[in-house]
Amino acid sequence: MTFFEAEATPWPSKAYATRLIPDTGTLAGDLTALLWGLVDEFHAPAAAAALPGLLADFAADPVLKARIRSDFLGPSKERLLIVFERAVTRGEIAGDTPVDLVLDTLAGAVFFRVGLVGEHPGPQLAGRLAAVIAKGIEIR
């Protein structure tokens, strides 16, 4: 799904949501800001300890799966849609950039490092990962 195909938003309005998403002026900067929040959430001791068991629970429990999709993935996707819309307007990426695949890549990389490897990443992970993704999806 691309950001042009997404319609629903969990916020009262798109204008409200847009004010909550940092606008650094670049795709890499905006992704870094979003990723730092994700890294920070996963880095919390309780979250880091729960991540490995969450995979098994997620696969076995449809209620948990639905809750994670609505409470975590849905809002994350909406934030990424806003970042992508800004990047398209600035001419940094194409309008058909696959939001779902980019979100999976970003969350998967953070989850892997924190939940499976047991790393305790700092802000440098957010910046490095954002730079790699931004470079990979930029218009050439």
C-alpha atoms as a printed R data frame, in Angstrom:
    type eleno elety resid chain resno      x       y      z
1   ATOM     1    CA   MET     A     1  0.000   0.000  0.000
2   ATOM     2    CA   THR     A     2  1.271   3.494 -0.819
3   ATOM     3    CA   PHE     A     3  0.410   6.626  1.102
4   ATOM     4    CA   PHE     A     4 -2.058   7.612 -1.630
5   ATOM     5    CA   GLU     A     5 -4.047   4.456 -0.889
6   ATOM     6    CA   ALA     A     6 -4.277   4.987  2.872
7   ATOM     7    CA   GLU     A     7 -7.366   6.776  4.087
8   ATOM     8    CA   ALA     A     8 -8.013   6.157  7.789
9   ATOM     9    CA   THR     A     9 -6.207   8.009 10.551
10  ATOM    10    CA   PRO     A    10 -6.419   7.413 14.314
11  ATOM    11    CA   TRP     A    11 -6.105  11.136 15.066
12  ATOM    12    CA   PRO     A    12 -8.914  13.703 15.154
13  ATOM    13    CA   SER     A    13 -7.607  15.186 11.897
14  ATOM    14    CA   LYS     A    14 -4.680  14.890  9.532
15  ATOM    15    CA   ALA     A    15 -3.622  18.456 10.399
16  ATOM    16    CA   TYR     A    16 -3.443  17.476 14.077
17  ATOM    17    CA   ALA     A    17 -1.420  14.371 13.289
18  ATOM    18    CA   THR     A    18  0.960  16.293 11.031
19  ATOM    19    CA   ARG     A    19  1.822  18.676 13.876
20  ATOM    20    CA   LEU     A    20  2.858  15.710 16.040
21  ATOM    21    CA   ILE     A    21  5.325  14.321 13.490
22  ATOM    22    CA   PRO     A    22  8.709  16.079 13.472
23  ATOM    23    CA   ASP     A    23  9.431  17.837 10.174
24  ATOM    24    CA   THR     A    24 13.193  18.128  9.853
25  ATOM    25    CA   GLY     A    25 13.095  19.068  6.179
26  ATOM    26    CA   THR     A    26 14.558  15.783  4.927
27  ATOM    27    CA   LEU     A    27 13.361  12.206  4.667
28  ATOM    28    CA   ALA     A    28 16.423  10.917  6.521
29  ATOM    29    CA   GLY     A    29 15.888  13.423  9.335
30  ATOM    30    CA   ASP     A    30 12.187  12.630  9.662
31  ATOM    31    CA   LEU     A    31 12.884   8.876  9.654
32  ATOM    32    CA   THR     A    32 15.580   9.353 12.292
33  ATOM    33    CA   ALA     A    33 13.095  11.157 14.542
34  ATOM    34    CA   LEU     A    34 10.489   8.400 14.100
35  ATOM    35    CA   LEU     A    35 13.049   5.627 14.557
36  ATOM    36    CA   TRP     A    36 14.499   7.143 17.700
37  ATOM    37    CA   GLY     A    37 11.039   6.860 19.256
38  ATOM    38    CA   LEU     A    38 10.814   3.217 18.201
39  ATOM    39    CA   VAL     A    39 14.336   2.410 19.431
40  ATOM    40    CA   ASP     A    40 13.576   4.154 22.704
41  ATOM    41    CA   GLU     A    41 10.341   2.148 23.175
42  ATOM    42    CA   PHE     A    42 12.031  -1.183 22.387
43  ATOM    43    CA   HIS     A    43 15.055  -0.255 24.512
44  ATOM    44    CA   ALA     A    44 13.004   0.110 27.723
45  ATOM    45    CA   PRO     A    45 13.977  -2.820 30.001
46  ATOM    46    CA   ALA     A    46 10.453  -4.242 30.224
47  ATOM    47    CA   ALA     A    47  9.926  -4.050 26.459
48  ATOM    48    CA   ALA     A    48 13.333  -5.534 25.624
49  ATOM    49    CA   ALA     A    49 12.713  -8.449 28.003
50  ATOM    50    CA   ALA     A    50  9.237  -9.096 26.581
51  ATOM    51    CA   LEU     A    51 10.136  -9.035 22.879
52  ATOM    52    CA   PRO     A    52 11.386 -12.625 22.434
53  ATOM    53    CA   GLY     A    53  8.278 -14.147 24.052
54  ATOM    54    CA   LEU     A    54  6.019 -11.775 22.189
55  ATOM    55    CA   LEU     A    55  6.778 -13.523 18.884
56  ATOM    56    CA   ALA     A    56  5.402 -16.856 20.094
57  ATOM    57    CA   ASP     A    57  2.411 -15.194 21.745
58  ATOM    58    CA   PHE     A    58  1.728 -13.157 18.615
59  ATOM    59    CA   ALA     A    59  1.590 -16.269 16.441
60  ATOM    60    CA   ALA     A    60 -0.691 -18.164 18.839
61  ATOM    61    CA   ASP     A    61 -3.095 -15.446 19.964
62  ATOM    62    CA   PRO     A    62 -5.359 -13.781 17.368
63  ATOM    63    CA   VAL     A    63 -6.572 -11.193 19.900
64  ATOM    64    CA   LEU     A    64 -3.003 -10.128 20.668
65  ATOM    65    CA   LYS     A    65 -2.213 -10.072 16.943
66  ATOM    66    CA   ALA     A    66 -5.174  -7.778 16.279
67  ATOM    67    CA   ARG     A    67 -4.243  -5.520 19.190
68  ATOM    68    CA   ILE     A    68 -0.628  -5.140 18.052
69  ATOM    69    CA   ARG     A    69 -1.798  -4.384 14.534
70  ATOM    70    CA   SER     A    70 -4.257  -1.724 15.690
71  ATOM    71    CA   ASP     A    71 -2.335  -0.211 18.622
72  ATOM    72    CA   PHE     A    72  1.221  -0.345 17.274
73  ATOM    73    CA   LEU     A    73  1.395  -1.018 13.545
74  ATOM    74    CA   GLY     A    74 -1.571   1.170 12.585
75  ATOM    75    CA   PRO     A    75 -0.310   4.349 14.266
76  ATOM    76    CA   SER     A    76  3.264   3.650 13.106
77  ATOM    77    CA   LYS     A    77  2.059   3.351  9.535
78  ATOM    78    CA   GLU     A    78  0.066   6.582  9.786
79  ATOM    79    CA   ARG     A    79  3.153   8.450 11.029
80  ATOM    80    CA   LEU     A    80  5.223   6.979  8.194
81  ATOM    81    CA   LEU     A    81  2.546   7.975  5.671
82  ATOM    82    CA   ILE     A    82  2.872  11.597  6.770
83  ATOM    83    CA   VAL     A    83  6.669  11.437  6.501
84  ATOM    84    CA   PHE     A    84  6.386   9.905  3.022
85  ATOM    85    CA   GLU     A    85  3.852  12.504  1.904
86  ATOM    86    CA   ARG     A    86  6.312  15.245  2.875
87  ATOM    87    CA   ALA     A    87  9.158  13.437  1.092
88  ATOM    88    CA   VAL     A    88  7.070  13.097 -2.087
89  ATOM    89    CA   THR     A    89  6.227  16.802 -1.949
90  ATOM    90    CA   ARG     A    90  9.945  17.622 -1.597
91  ATOM    91    CA   GLY     A    91 10.755  15.327 -4.534
92  ATOM    92    CA   GLU     A    92 12.811  12.906 -2.448
93  ATOM    93    CA   ILE     A    93 10.788   9.736 -3.144
94  ATOM    94    CA   ALA     A    94  8.193   8.475 -5.599
95  ATOM    95    CA   GLY     A    95  4.521   8.406 -4.651
96  ATOM    96    CA   ASP     A    96  4.371   4.653 -5.104
97  ATOM    97    CA   THR     A    97  6.973   3.903 -2.430
98  ATOM    98    CA   PRO     A    98  5.704   0.798 -0.562
99  ATOM    99    CA   VAL     A    99  4.883   2.057  2.929
100 ATOM   100    CA   ASP     A   100  4.190  -1.426  4.338
101 ATOM   101    CA   LEU     A   101  7.522  -2.800  3.163
102 ATOM   102    CA   VAL     A   102  9.478   0.172  4.510
103 ATOM   103    CA   LEU     A   103  7.678  -0.066  7.869
104 ATOM   104    CA   ASP     A   104  8.422  -3.804  8.042
105 ATOM   105    CA   THR     A   105 12.076  -3.124  7.256
106 ATOM   106    CA   LEU     A   106 12.430  -0.395  9.881
107 ATOM   107    CA   ALA     A   107 10.582  -2.188 12.675
108 ATOM   108    CA   GLY     A   108 12.185  -5.514 11.780
109 ATOM   109    CA   ALA     A   109 15.706  -4.119 11.995
110 ATOM   110    CA   VAL     A   110 15.058  -2.532 15.398
111 ATOM   111    CA   PHE     A   111 13.244  -5.632 16.680
112 ATOM   112    CA   PHE     A   112 16.089  -7.893 15.501
113 ATOM   113    CA   ARG     A   113 18.784  -5.837 17.191
114 ATOM   114    CA   VAL     A   114 16.936  -5.369 20.474
115 ATOM   115    CA   GLY     A   115 14.769  -8.469 20.782
116 ATOM   116    CA   LEU     A   116 16.882 -11.162 19.206
117 ATOM   117    CA   VAL     A   117 20.496  -9.965 19.420
118 ATOM   118    CA   GLY     A   118 20.003  -8.310 22.813
119 ATOM   119    CA   GLU     A   119 21.686  -5.095 21.777
120 ATOM   120    CA   HIS     A   120 21.031  -1.871 23.652
121 ATOM   121    CA   PRO     A   121 21.122   0.590 20.765
122 ATOM   122    CA   GLY     A   122 21.399   4.302 21.135
123 ATOM   123    CA   PRO     A   123 20.401   7.154 18.867
124 ATOM   124    CA   GLN     A   124 23.118   6.239 16.350
125 ATOM   125    CA   LEU     A   125 21.090   3.184 15.256
126 ATOM   126    CA   ALA     A   126 18.134   5.394 14.366
127 ATOM   127    CA   GLY     A   127 20.317   7.718 12.280
128 ATOM   128    CA   ARG     A   128 22.199   4.953 10.499
129 ATOM   129    CA   LEU     A   129 19.073   2.947  9.702
130 ATOM   130    CA   ALA     A   130 17.214   6.064  8.514
131 ATOM   131    CA   ALA     A   131 20.116   6.984  6.214
132 ATOM   132    CA   VAL     A   132 20.188   3.491  4.672
133 ATOM   133    CA   ILE     A   133 16.431   3.430  4.074
134 ATOM   134    CA   ALA     A   134 16.282   7.005  2.746
135 ATOM   135    CA   LYS     A   135 19.113   6.275  0.314
136 ATOM   136    CA   GLY     A   136 17.440   3.049 -0.811
137 ATOM   137    CA   ILE     A   137 14.085   4.653 -1.662
138 ATOM   138    CA   GLU     A   138 15.231   8.021 -2.968
139 ATOM   139    CA   ILE     A   139 14.443   9.131 -6.500
140 ATOM   140    CA   ARG     A   140 17.493   8.668 -8.707
